[in-house]
Amino acid sequence: MPNTVLDAINEHAEEIRALGPANESLGRLDDQTAKVLRETGAIRMLQPKTYGGLELHPREFAETIMRIAACDGATGWVAGVVGVHPWEMAMADPRVQEEVWGEDNDTWIGSPYAPMGVLRPVDGGYVFNGHWQFSSGTDHCDWLFLGAFLADKDGNRLNPPRSVHVVLPRSDYEIIEDSWDVVGLRGTGSKDIVVKDAFVPEYRVIEYSKVVDGTLAKEAGLTNPTYRLPFSAAFPLGITAAVIGICEGALAHHMAYQRHRVQITGTAVKDDPYVLYAVSEAAAEIAASRSALLDNISQLHDMVAAGREVTFDRRAVGRRTQARAAWRAVRAVDEIVARSGGNAMRMDNPIQRFWRDAHTGLAHAIHVPGSVFHAAALTQLDIEPPNGPMRSMI
């Protein structure tokens, strides 16, 4: 079955590229960029068919995000982050789904999932407070998933802690306008969110543990294997796909720029075997990153489709693969940028923007390799990693 969203993105590729500088200048996606994403169906790839979604294979989702990000990093990043939220919304209480998509199935849902809020129980629900950073694409979203901890009636966090995702409408939170002044991915508009004493009904609160272990998808009666994927595989997918796509875009711009470039030594790049070797090595590394990410998510999807459990050790290896793919691709971009010449750093040359975007994307928490690599190594030694940070992102 052809990926019609990818075909539509290819038709709009030049427009997406041309809008890149406008996104960066605005500090958010330009309205026309958001319109392109809506019209191509890019945000509905993982949305349930009951609300106009496409329920694409996660590999197709990742391939499409890579293509968008290769045209413009910020656009690809927002598509990857906002585009994964319909995956979780498919598992949510039907009342929430109707509130979000009942009148408009093109309604966007933002985040972040970091548990920076506190829910205090009251009759019928909770009172919610918190402050979050990094709400990518938030100017174009009307609802959010926000991470939080449950508290007792006095507002003290429960011990042991219980993490949840809270679904909140635009009327119940504030976007802090001047909170996104960064070196890369400026066009994502990943601004701060503040919630003050918002009432949240119980049905808009999702137990994080049920998302992680697949219980929520089972309770919702979802049979499509895409919705049975581990959260630690689905959530990072769009983000890492965007980073790899950005690296592919950097490589494409580098090649176009170098084709006729003559170095200060008088040697044309096409005649410099050292530069050509570095370019080929970088291209191979970026291609390997792409293949690793797509192969990993395809394997996980096949496991779930066959009714097999995705164990903790397999999830850890999957996260290791995903994080390493991002690092490998960005390091390859560093090699070609170092050989692009001083003019590549001029602000009118897109190479520098892709370079900045790639490094900013690599700084996301899901790309921090330390605890993930540690846990993966322990599992391969048949040693169970301890509870705590080492398991939290897996």
mmCIF file of N, CA and C in Angstrom, residues 156-268:
data_model
loop_
_atom_site.group_PDB
_atom_site.id
_atom_site.type_symbol
_atom_site.label_atom_id
_atom_site.label_comp_id
_atom_site.label_asym_id
_atom_site.label_seq_id
_atom_site.Cartn_x
_atom_site.Cartn_y
_atom_site.Cartn_z
ATOM 1 N N ASN A 156 0.773 16.925 48.636
ATOM 2 C CA ASN A 156 2.090 16.286 48.740
ATOM 3 C C ASN A 156 2.162 15.087 47.798
ATOM 4 N N ARG A 157 3.245 14.986 47.055
ATOM 5 C CA ARG A 157 3.393 13.880 46.113
ATOM 6 C C ARG A 157 3.345 12.538 46.832
ATOM 7 N N LEU A 158 2.678 11.576 46.190
ATOM 8 C CA LEU A 158 2.577 10.243 46.758
ATOM 9 C C LEU A 158 3.942 9.571 46.798
ATOM 10 N N ASN A 159 4.120 8.694 47.767
ATOM 11 C CA ASN A 159 5.370 7.951 47.900
ATOM 12 C C ASN A 159 5.031 6.472 48.099
ATOM 13 N N PRO A 160 5.369 5.575 47.159
ATOM 14 C CA PRO A 160 6.177 5.844 45.961
ATOM 15 C C PRO A 160 5.420 6.715 44.952
ATOM 16 N N PRO A 161 6.163 7.427 44.097
ATOM 17 C CA PRO A 161 5.521 8.347 43.152
ATOM 18 C C PRO A 161 4.687 7.628 42.104
ATOM 19 N N ARG A 162 3.610 8.263 41.679
ATOM 20 C CA ARG A 162 2.767 7.743 40.595
ATOM 21 C C ARG A 162 2.693 8.797 39.503
ATOM 22 N N SER A 163 3.245 8.451 38.357
ATOM 23 C CA SER A 163 3.321 9.371 37.228
ATOM 24 C C SER A 163 2.110 9.187 36.318
ATOM 25 N N VAL A 164 1.587 10.297 35.824
ATOM 26 C CA VAL A 164 0.413 10.259 34.942
ATOM 27 C C VAL A 164 0.596 11.236 33.784
ATOM 28 N N HIS A 165 -0.225 11.039 32.761
ATOM 29 C CA HIS A 165 -0.352 12.003 31.671
ATOM 30 C C HIS A 165 -1.729 12.652 31.776
ATOM 31 N N VAL A 166 -1.746 13.966 31.721
ATOM 32 C CA VAL A 166 -2.989 14.729 31.870
ATOM 33 C C VAL A 166 -3.334 15.366 30.533
ATOM 34 N N VAL A 167 -4.578 15.232 30.105
ATOM 35 C CA VAL A 167 -5.044 15.826 28.854
ATOM 36 C C VAL A 167 -5.764 17.128 29.180
ATOM 37 N N LEU A 168 -5.280 18.231 28.611
ATOM 38 C CA LEU A 168 -5.771 19.554 29.003
ATOM 39 C C LEU A 168 -6.099 20.403 27.765
ATOM 40 N N PRO A 169 -7.248 21.103 27.777
ATOM 41 C CA PRO A 169 -7.604 21.981 26.660
ATOM 42 C C PRO A 169 -6.879 23.323 26.745
ATOM 43 N N ARG A 170 -6.818 23.999 25.630
ATOM 44 C CA ARG A 170 -6.096 25.269 25.519
ATOM 45 C C ARG A 170 -6.592 26.305 26.528
ATOM 46 N N SER A 171 -7.849 26.261 26.876
ATOM 47 C CA SER A 171 -8.407 27.250 27.806
ATOM 48 C C SER A 171 -7.867 27.095 29.222
ATOM 49 N N ASP A 172 -7.227 25.960 29.522
ATOM 50 C CA ASP A 172 -6.784 25.693 30.893
ATOM 51 C C ASP A 172 -5.288 25.862 31.106
ATOM 52 N N TYR A 173 -4.556 26.340 30.107
ATOM 53 C CA TYR A 173 -3.120 26.563 30.285
ATOM 54 C C TYR A 173 -2.684 27.834 29.566
ATOM 55 N N GLU A 174 -1.521 28.309 29.960
ATOM 56 C CA GLU A 174 -0.953 29.536 29.379
ATOM 57 C C GLU A 174 0.345 29.196 28.651
ATOM 58 N N ILE A 175 0.503 29.749 27.464
ATOM 59 C CA ILE A 175 1.755 29.625 26.709
ATOM 60 C C ILE A 175 2.604 30.854 27.009
ATOM 61 N N ILE A 176 3.824 30.644 27.462
ATOM 62 C CA ILE A 176 4.724 31.754 27.755
ATOM 63 C C ILE A 176 5.441 32.152 26.460
ATOM 64 N N GLU A 177 5.079 33.294 25.929
ATOM 65 C CA GLU A 177 5.467 33.665 24.574
ATOM 66 C C GLU A 177 6.973 33.817 24.361
ATOM 67 N N ASP A 178 7.673 34.414 25.302
ATOM 68 C CA ASP A 178 9.092 34.718 25.083
ATOM 69 C C ASP A 178 10.016 33.673 25.720
ATOM 70 N N SER A 179 9.594 32.430 25.701
ATOM 71 C CA SER A 179 10.347 31.397 26.415
ATOM 72 C C SER A 179 11.127 30.459 25.500
ATOM 73 N N TRP A 180 11.221 30.782 24.217
ATOM 74 C CA TRP A 180 11.920 29.890 23.285
ATOM 75 C C TRP A 180 12.936 30.690 22.467
ATOM 76 N N ASP A 181 14.081 30.962 23.093
ATOM 77 C CA ASP A 181 15.172 31.690 22.439
ATOM 78 C C ASP A 181 16.400 30.787 22.477
ATOM 79 N N VAL A 182 16.616 30.037 21.409
ATOM 80 C CA VAL A 182 17.590 28.945 21.407
ATOM 81 C C VAL A 182 18.451 29.004 20.151
ATOM 82 N N VAL A 183 19.487 28.173 20.138
ATOM 83 C CA VAL A 183 20.436 28.189 19.026
ATOM 84 C C VAL A 183 19.974 27.338 17.852
ATOM 85 N N GLY A 184 19.167 26.319 18.102
ATOM 86 C CA GLY A 184 18.707 25.438 17.036
ATOM 87 C C GLY A 184 17.263 25.051 17.209
ATOM 88 N N LEU A 185 16.661 24.545 16.118
ATOM 89 C CA LEU A 185 15.234 24.207 16.121
ATOM 90 C C LEU A 185 14.382 25.386 16.578
ATOM 91 N N ARG A 186 14.801 26.576 16.223
ATOM 92 C CA ARG A 186 14.068 27.770 16.630
ATOM 93 C C ARG A 186 12.639 27.767 16.086
ATOM 94 N N GLY A 187 12.471 27.227 14.909
ATOM 95 C CA GLY A 187 11.154 27.245 14.281
ATOM 96 C C GLY A 187 10.139 26.307 14.902
ATOM 97 N N THR A 188 10.563 25.484 15.870
ATOM 98 C CA THR A 188 9.609 24.564 16.500
ATOM 99 C C THR A 188 8.694 25.260 17.491
ATOM 100 N N GLY A 189 9.080 26.452 17.941
ATOM 101 C CA GLY A 189 8.243 27.167 18.907
ATOM 102 C C GLY A 189 7.986 26.361 20.161
ATOM 103 N N SER A 190 9.019 25.716 20.687
ATOM 104 C CA SER A 190 8.856 24.816 21.844
ATOM 105 C C SER A 190 8.826 25.608 23.152
ATOM 106 N N LYS A 191 7.735 26.306 23.360
ATOM 107 C CA LYS A 191 7.609 27.284 24.435
ATOM 108 C C LYS A 191 7.197 26.655 25.765
ATOM 109 N N ASP A 192 7.299 27.445 26.825
ATOM 110 C CA ASP A 192 6.905 27.007 28.161
ATOM 111 C C ASP A 192 5.383 27.018 28.304
ATOM 112 N N ILE A 193 4.911 26.141 29.185
ATOM 113 C CA ILE A 193 3.488 26.034 29.506
ATOM 114 C C ILE A 193 3.311 26.180 31.015
ATOM 115 N N VAL A 194 2.298 26.941 31.416
ATOM 116 C CA VAL A 194 1.990 27.105 32.832
ATOM 117 C C VAL A 194 0.519 26.766 33.064
ATOM 118 N N VAL A 195 0.263 25.991 34.122
ATOM 119 C CA VAL A 195 -1.100 25.645 34.522
ATOM 120 C C VAL A 195 -1.293 26.087 35.970
ATOM 121 N N LYS A 196 -2.367 26.815 36.211
ATOM 122 C CA LYS A 196 -2.658 27.303 37.560
ATOM 123 C C LYS A 196 -4.076 26.909 37.969
ATOM 124 N N ASP A 197 -4.158 26.008 38.927
ATOM 125 C CA ASP A 197 -5.422 25.612 39.551
ATOM 126 C C ASP A 197 -6.495 25.212 38.537
ATOM 127 N N ALA A 198 -6.095 24.447 37.536
ATOM 128 C CA ALA A 198 -7.069 23.943 36.557
ATOM 129 C C ALA A 198 -7.767 22.697 37.116
ATOM 130 N N PHE A 199 -9.070 22.615 36.900
ATOM 131 C CA PHE A 199 -9.787 21.405 37.292
ATOM 132 C C PHE A 199 -9.685 20.385 36.168
ATOM 133 N N VAL A 200 -9.343 19.144 36.532
ATOM 134 C CA VAL A 200 -9.205 18.062 35.557
ATOM 135 C C VAL A 200 -10.108 16.907 35.963
ATOM 136 N N PRO A 201 -11.108 16.565 35.149
ATOM 137 C CA PRO A 201 -11.941 15.403 35.477
ATOM 138 C C PRO A 201 -11.116 14.120 35.413
ATOM 139 N N GLU A 202 -11.543 13.111 36.157
ATOM 140 C CA GLU A 202 -10.773 11.871 36.274
ATOM 141 C C GLU A 202 -10.517 11.203 34.935
ATOM 142 N N TYR A 203 -11.476 11.298 34.007
ATOM 143 C CA TYR A 203 -11.325 10.570 32.747
ATOM 144 C C TYR A 203 -10.261 11.181 31.827
ATOM 145 N N ARG A 204 -9.768 12.364 32.191
ATOM 146 C CA ARG A 204 -8.685 12.970 31.390
ATOM 147 C C ARG A 204 -7.302 12.695 31.983
ATOM 148 N N VAL A 205 -7.215 11.785 32.916
ATOM 149 C CA VAL A 205 -5.931 11.427 33.545
ATOM 150 C C VAL A 205 -5.584 9.991 33.167
ATOM 151 N N ILE A 206 -4.379 9.792 32.642
ATOM 152 C CA ILE A 206 -3.923 8.485 32.158
ATOM 153 C C ILE A 206 -2.745 8.017 32.997
ATOM 154 N N GLU A 207 -2.834 6.797 33.507
ATOM 155 C CA GLU A 207 -1.736 6.223 34.276
ATOM 156 C C GLU A 207 -0.567 5.927 33.330
ATOM 157 N N TYR A 208 0.570 6.552 33.599
ATOM 158 C CA TYR A 208 1.744 6.367 32.749
ATOM 159 C C TYR A 208 2.159 4.901 32.677
ATOM 160 N N SER A 209 2.071 4.191 33.789
ATOM 161 C CA SER A 209 2.485 2.783 33.821
ATOM 162 C C SER A 209 1.673 1.936 32.847
ATOM 163 N N LYS A 210 0.405 2.301 32.643
ATOM 164 C CA LYS A 210 -0.440 1.545 31.726
ATOM 165 C C LYS A 210 -0.070 1.810 30.266
ATOM 166 N N VAL A 211 0.472 2.991 29.995
ATOM 167 C CA VAL A 211 0.951 3.277 28.640
ATOM 168 C C VAL A 211 2.235 2.502 28.384
ATOM 169 N N VAL A 212 3.107 2.468 29.380
ATOM 170 C CA VAL A 212 4.413 1.833 29.234
ATOM 171 C C VAL A 212 4.289 0.333 29.009
ATOM 172 N N ASP A 213 3.439 -0.334 29.777
ATOM 173 C CA ASP A 213 3.394 -1.797 29.688
ATOM 174 C C ASP A 213 2.335 -2.322 28.718
ATOM 175 N N GLY A 214 1.640 -1.428 28.028
ATOM 176 C CA GLY A 214 0.669 -1.842 27.023
ATOM 177 C C GLY A 214 -0.722 -2.115 27.550
ATOM 178 N N THR A 215 -0.914 -1.980 28.859
ATOM 179 C CA THR A 215 -2.224 -2.253 29.445
ATOM 180 C C THR A 215 -3.303 -1.340 28.877
ATOM 181 N N LEU A 216 -2.966 -0.075 28.678
ATOM 182 C CA LEU A 216 -3.962 0.895 28.216
ATOM 183 C C LEU A 216 -4.507 0.524 26.841
ATOM 184 N N ALA A 217 -3.628 0.104 25.939
ATOM 185 C CA ALA A 217 -4.074 -0.287 24.595
ATOM 186 C C ALA A 217 -4.990 -1.501 24.653
ATOM 187 N N LYS A 218 -4.662 -2.449 25.533
ATOM 188 C CA LYS A 218 -5.494 -3.640 25.675
ATOM 189 C C LYS A 218 -6.865 -3.274 26.242
ATOM 190 N N GLU A 219 -6.872 -2.422 27.260
ATOM 191 C CA GLU A 219 -8.146 -2.010 27.864
ATOM 192 C C GLU A 219 -9.018 -1.256 26.864
ATOM 193 N N ALA A 220 -8.371 -0.538 25.934
ATOM 194 C CA ALA A 220 -9.116 0.209 24.923
ATOM 195 C C ALA A 220 -9.595 -0.689 23.788
ATOM 196 N N GLY A 221 -9.182 -1.945 23.801
ATOM 197 C CA GLY A 221 -9.610 -2.884 22.766
ATOM 198 C C GLY A 221 -8.947 -2.665 21.421
ATOM 199 N N LEU A 222 -7.777 -2.038 21.404
ATOM 200 C CA LEU A 222 -7.083 -1.761 20.146
ATOM 201 C C LEU A 222 -6.354 -3.011 19.664
ATOM 202 N N THR A 223 -6.569 -3.374 18.417
ATOM 203 C CA THR A 223 -5.948 -4.576 17.858
ATOM 204 C C THR A 223 -4.832 -4.276 16.875
ATOM 205 N N ASN A 224 -4.776 -3.067 16.338
ATOM 206 C CA ASN A 224 -3.694 -2.698 15.422
ATOM 207 C C ASN A 224 -2.369 -2.770 16.177
ATOM 208 N N PRO A 225 -1.394 -3.546 15.679
ATOM 209 C CA PRO A 225 -0.121 -3.695 16.393
ATOM 210 C C PRO A 225 0.588 -2.375 16.682
ATOM 211 N N THR A 226 0.342 -1.368 15.872
ATOM 212 C CA THR A 226 0.984 -0.068 16.101
ATOM 213 C C THR A 226 0.678 0.451 17.500
ATOM 214 N N TYR A 227 -0.560 0.249 17.957
ATOM 215 C CA TYR A 227 -0.955 0.760 19.270
ATOM 216 C C TYR A 227 -0.506 -0.144 20.413
ATOM 217 N N ARG A 228 0.005 -1.322 20.080
ATOM 218 C CA ARG A 228 0.516 -2.229 21.106
ATOM 219 C C ARG A 228 2.028 -2.073 21.297
ATOM 220 N N LEU A 229 2.641 -1.167 20.560
ATOM 221 C CA LEU A 229 4.074 -0.927 20.709
ATOM 222 C C LEU A 229 4.377 -0.350 22.089
ATOM 223 N N PRO A 230 5.553 -0.619 22.636
ATOM 224 C CA PRO A 230 5.949 0.031 23.890
ATOM 225 C C PRO A 230 6.044 1.544 23.712
ATOM 226 N N PHE A 231 5.675 2.265 24.745
ATOM 227 C CA PHE A 231 5.804 3.724 24.714
ATOM 228 C C PHE A 231 7.241 4.139 24.401
ATOM 229 N N SER A 232 8.215 3.383 24.938
ATOM 230 C CA SER A 232 9.622 3.722 24.743
ATOM 231 C C SER A 232 10.090 3.477 23.321
ATOM 232 N N ALA A 233 9.261 2.830 22.505
ATOM 233 C CA ALA A 233 9.567 2.686 21.086
ATOM 234 C C ALA A 233 8.804 3.715 20.260
ATOM 235 N N ALA A 234 7.533 3.940 20.602
ATOM 236 C CA ALA A 234 6.696 4.845 19.815
ATOM 237 C C ALA A 234 7.067 6.308 20.029
ATOM 238 N N PHE A 235 7.196 6.729 21.287
ATOM 239 C CA PHE A 235 7.434 8.145 21.563
ATOM 240 C C PHE A 235 8.750 8.664 20.978
ATOM 241 N N PRO A 236 9.887 7.953 21.134
ATOM 242 C CA PRO A 236 11.132 8.492 20.570
ATOM 243 C C PRO A 236 11.192 8.450 19.056
ATOM 244 N N LEU A 237 10.321 7.661 18.426
ATOM 245 C CA LEU A 237 10.461 7.405 16.996
ATOM 246 C C LEU A 237 10.427 8.681 16.153
ATOM 247 N N GLY A 238 9.422 9.521 16.384
ATOM 248 C CA GLY A 238 9.310 10.739 15.588
ATOM 249 C C GLY A 238 10.448 11.703 15.836
ATOM 250 N N ILE A 239 10.950 11.737 17.071
ATOM 251 C CA ILE A 239 12.036 12.659 17.418
ATOM 252 C C ILE A 239 13.341 12.232 16.758
ATOM 253 N N THR A 240 13.685 10.953 16.876
ATOM 254 C CA THR A 240 14.921 10.471 16.271
ATOM 255 C C THR A 240 14.823 10.485 14.751
ATOM 256 N N ALA A 241 13.663 10.159 14.210
ATOM 257 C CA ALA A 241 13.475 10.239 12.763
ATOM 258 C C ALA A 241 13.709 11.664 12.269
ATOM 259 N N ALA A 242 13.250 12.646 13.045
ATOM 260 C CA ALA A 242 13.473 14.044 12.661
ATOM 261 C C ALA A 242 14.961 14.380 12.658
ATOM 262 N N VAL A 243 15.692 13.930 13.675
ATOM 263 C CA VAL A 243 17.127 14.213 13.737
ATOM 264 C C VAL A 243 17.855 13.584 12.550
ATOM 265 N N ILE A 244 17.528 12.346 12.231
ATOM 266 C CA ILE A 244 18.179 11.694 11.092
ATOM 267 C C ILE A 244 17.794 12.391 9.796
ATOM 268 N N GLY A 245 16.537 12.789 9.673
ATOM 269 C CA GLY A 245 16.124 13.535 8.480
ATOM 270 C C GLY A 245 16.854 14.859 8.352
ATOM 271 N N ILE A 246 17.048 15.547 9.466
ATOM 272 C CA ILE A 246 17.826 16.795 9.453
ATOM 273 C C ILE A 246 19.232 16.526 8.936
ATOM 274 N N CYS A 247 19.826 15.427 9.379
ATOM 275 C CA CYS A 247 21.175 15.076 8.924
ATOM 276 C C CYS A 247 21.184 14.759 7.436
ATOM 277 N N GLU A 248 20.136 14.121 6.952
ATOM 278 C CA GLU A 248 20.024 13.877 5.510
ATOM 279 C C GLU A 248 19.904 15.196 4.745
ATOM 280 N N GLY A 249 19.164 16.141 5.319
ATOM 281 C CA GLY A 249 19.059 17.457 4.691
ATOM 282 C C GLY A 249 20.388 18.192 4.677
ATOM 283 N N ALA A 250 21.137 18.101 5.773
ATOM 284 C CA ALA A 250 22.465 18.725 5.837
ATOM 285 C C ALA A 250 23.374 18.145 4.775
ATOM 286 N N LEU A 251 23.334 16.825 4.617
ATOM 287 C CA LEU A 251 24.168 16.173 3.596
ATOM 288 C C LEU A 251 23.784 16.639 2.198
ATOM 289 N N ALA A 252 22.485 16.736 1.938
ATOM 290 C CA ALA A 252 22.029 17.168 0.613
ATOM 291 C C ALA A 252 22.483 18.595 0.312
ATOM 292 N N HIS A 253 22.361 19.486 1.289
ATOM 293 C CA HIS A 253 22.803 20.868 1.081
ATOM 294 C C HIS A 253 24.322 20.934 0.928
ATOM 295 N N HIS A 254 25.039 20.120 1.686
ATOM 296 C CA HIS A 254 26.495 20.082 1.574
ATOM 297 C C HIS A 254 26.907 19.651 0.171
ATOM 298 N N MET A 255 26.288 18.614 -0.347
ATOM 299 C CA MET A 255 26.640 18.114 -1.672
ATOM 300 C C MET A 255 26.352 19.156 -2.751
ATOM 301 N N ALA A 256 25.203 19.816 -2.635
ATOM 302 C CA ALA A 256 24.864 20.835 -3.629
ATOM 303 C C ALA A 256 25.847 21.998 -3.588
ATOM 304 N N TYR A 257 26.278 22.366 -2.385
ATOM 305 C CA TYR A 257 27.197 23.500 -2.207
ATOM 306 C C TYR A 257 28.604 23.149 -2.678
ATOM 307 N N GLN A 258 29.024 21.914 -2.452
ATOM 308 C CA GLN A 258 30.393 21.509 -2.774
ATOM 309 C C GLN A 258 30.600 21.178 -4.246
ATOM 310 N N ARG A 259 29.513 20.970 -4.964
ATOM 311 C CA ARG A 259 29.633 20.475 -6.335
ATOM 312 C C ARG A 259 30.550 21.339 -7.194
ATOM 313 N N HIS A 260 30.455 22.628 -7.038
ATOM 314 C CA HIS A 260 31.267 23.537 -7.863
ATOM 315 C C HIS A 260 32.241 24.368 -7.029
ATOM 316 N N ARG A 261 32.406 24.010 -5.754
ATOM 317 C CA ARG A 261 33.260 24.819 -4.885
ATOM 318 C C ARG A 261 34.740 24.563 -5.156
ATOM 319 N N VAL A 262 35.498 25.643 -5.160
ATOM 320 C CA VAL A 262 36.959 25.579 -5.263
ATOM 321 C C VAL A 262 37.537 26.083 -3.947
ATOM 322 N N GLN A 263 38.385 25.271 -3.310
ATOM 323 C CA GLN A 263 38.962 25.624 -2.015
ATOM 324 C C GLN A 263 40.017 26.712 -2.166
ATOM 325 N N ILE A 264 40.394 27.307 -1.040
ATOM 326 C CA ILE A 264 41.337 28.418 -1.059
ATOM 327 C C ILE A 264 42.696 27.991 -1.622
ATOM 328 N N THR A 265 42.960 26.690 -1.582
ATOM 329 C CA THR A 265 44.217 26.171 -2.153
ATOM 330 C C THR A 265 44.187 26.127 -3.668
ATOM 331 N N GLY A 266 43.011 26.361 -4.232
ATOM 332 C CA GLY A 266 42.852 26.281 -5.675
ATOM 333 C C GLY A 266 42.374 24.919 -6.155
ATOM 334 N N THR A 267 42.193 24.000 -5.235
ATOM 335 C CA THR A 267 41.738 22.660 -5.588
ATOM 336 C C THR A 267 40.218 22.580 -5.527
ATOM 337 N N ALA A 268 39.629 22.134 -6.607
ATOM 338 C CA ALA A 268 38.187 21.925 -6.603
ATOM 339 C C ALA A 268 37.855 20.753 -5.679
#
